[in-house]
């Protein structure tokens, strides 16, 4: 799967409509792609605690990776390259449509978060996650209007 930079999202000369189209393309590709999602826990093999997440700015993000190399880059960056990283393979659409709503707090997905501009963030907004949990829809999980 192409990273955000490869899809043209980070292009400085792109206008808002170009950025929306590029993001929609990346989102569509993500929804159709199986990604690796590490299981949370203390690093001792506890697979019963769910998916690995990180909180940023009041939003929880499920961490997903396009392949084992991307997961290895994350593990190395976190100083956890020597431990075993258990993961599940999950379709991107299933993450956005089922896992995100199950979290119970504003939640999105961060893909390849150790890859800088090559990573993509799928925020909890309308058109990305179900409206019932989108923070920009009245009545969503994070209704802040």
Tab-separated table of N, CA and C in Angstrom, residues 4 8 13-14 18-19 26 30-31 33 40 53 62 76 81 84-85 88 94 96 105 116-117 119 127-128 131 136:
chain	number	residue	atom	x	y	z
A	4	UNK	N	1.350	7.978	2.421
A	4	UNK	CA	0.731	9.271	2.146
A	4	UNK	C	1.572	10.093	1.191
A	8	UNK	N	0.605	11.539	-2.779
A	8	UNK	CA	0.514	12.950	-3.063
A	8	UNK	C	-0.195	13.765	-2.006
A	13	UNK	N	1.968	22.053	-3.136
A	13	UNK	CA	1.223	22.863	-4.079
A	13	UNK	C	-0.210	22.376	-4.265
A	14	UNK	N	-0.569	21.277	-3.645
A	14	UNK	CA	-1.908	20.723	-3.814
A	14	UNK	C	-2.934	21.594	-3.107
A	18	UNK	N	-7.656	18.722	-4.152
A	18	UNK	CA	-6.672	17.708	-4.525
A	18	UNK	C	-6.312	16.842	-3.318
A	19	UNK	N	-6.159	17.474	-2.164
A	19	UNK	CA	-5.834	16.737	-0.940
A	19	UNK	C	-6.969	15.791	-0.561
A	26	UNK	N	-6.292	7.028	-0.833
A	26	UNK	CA	-5.531	6.290	0.182
A	26	UNK	C	-6.485	5.558	1.118
A	30	UNK	N	-6.704	1.588	1.769
A	30	UNK	CA	-6.560	1.052	3.121
A	30	UNK	C	-7.738	0.147	3.467
A	31	UNK	N	-8.947	0.565	3.141
A	31	UNK	CA	-10.128	-0.237	3.464
A	31	UNK	C	-10.074	-1.612	2.798
A	33	UNK	N	-7.286	-3.319	2.076
A	33	UNK	CA	-6.001	-3.962	2.334
A	33	UNK	C	-5.952	-4.601	3.713
A	40	UNK	N	-1.872	-5.580	22.080
A	40	UNK	CA	-1.383	-4.819	23.219
A	40	UNK	C	-0.887	-5.745	24.298
A	53	UNK	N	-2.622	0.359	20.995
A	53	UNK	CA	-3.117	1.706	20.717
A	53	UNK	C	-2.168	2.741	21.301
A	62	UNK	N	-5.590	3.159	16.954
A	62	UNK	CA	-5.162	1.776	16.798
A	62	UNK	C	-3.958	1.809	15.872
A	76	UNK	N	11.738	-1.235	16.525
A	76	UNK	CA	13.093	-0.722	16.707
A	76	UNK	C	13.057	0.692	17.297
A	81	UNK	N	12.775	-4.070	19.819
A	81	UNK	CA	13.111	-4.946	18.702
A	81	UNK	C	13.473	-6.359	19.145
A	84	UNK	N	9.212	-10.437	21.160
A	84	UNK	CA	8.310	-10.943	20.129
A	84	UNK	C	7.088	-10.033	20.056
A	85	UNK	N	6.724	-9.635	18.864
A	85	UNK	CA	5.546	-8.799	18.645
A	85	UNK	C	4.460	-9.662	18.026
A	88	UNK	N	-2.215	-9.477	14.627
A	88	UNK	CA	-3.286	-10.072	13.831
A	88	UNK	C	-3.296	-9.373	12.483
A	94	UNK	N	-12.437	-3.403	8.296
A	94	UNK	CA	-12.891	-3.979	9.576
A	94	UNK	C	-12.367	-3.161	10.763
A	96	UNK	N	-11.752	0.116	10.733
A	96	UNK	CA	-12.497	1.370	10.782
A	96	UNK	C	-13.969	1.175	11.145
A	105	UNK	N	-14.223	5.335	22.912
A	105	UNK	CA	-13.754	6.717	23.014
A	105	UNK	C	-13.365	7.153	21.607
A	116	UNK	N	7.280	8.315	9.405
A	116	UNK	CA	7.236	9.744	9.098
A	116	UNK	C	6.198	10.064	8.038
A	117	UNK	N	6.615	10.739	6.982
A	117	UNK	CA	5.696	11.146	5.919
A	117	UNK	C	5.112	9.956	5.168
A	119	UNK	N	3.748	7.469	6.641
A	119	UNK	CA	2.621	6.978	7.429
A	119	UNK	C	1.352	7.750	7.105
A	127	UNK	N	-16.928	10.005	7.153
A	127	UNK	CA	-16.347	9.541	5.899
A	127	UNK	C	-15.171	8.599	6.104
A	128	UNK	N	-14.640	8.554	7.332
A	128	UNK	CA	-13.531	7.654	7.641
A	128	UNK	C	-14.019	6.546	8.566
A	131	UNK	N	-20.491	7.254	11.280
A	131	UNK	CA	-20.975	8.530	11.815
A	131	UNK	C	-21.245	8.473	13.315
A	136	UNK	N	-16.887	14.699	14.413
A	136	UNK	CA	-17.404	15.885	13.738
A	136	UNK	C	-18.873	15.745	13.343
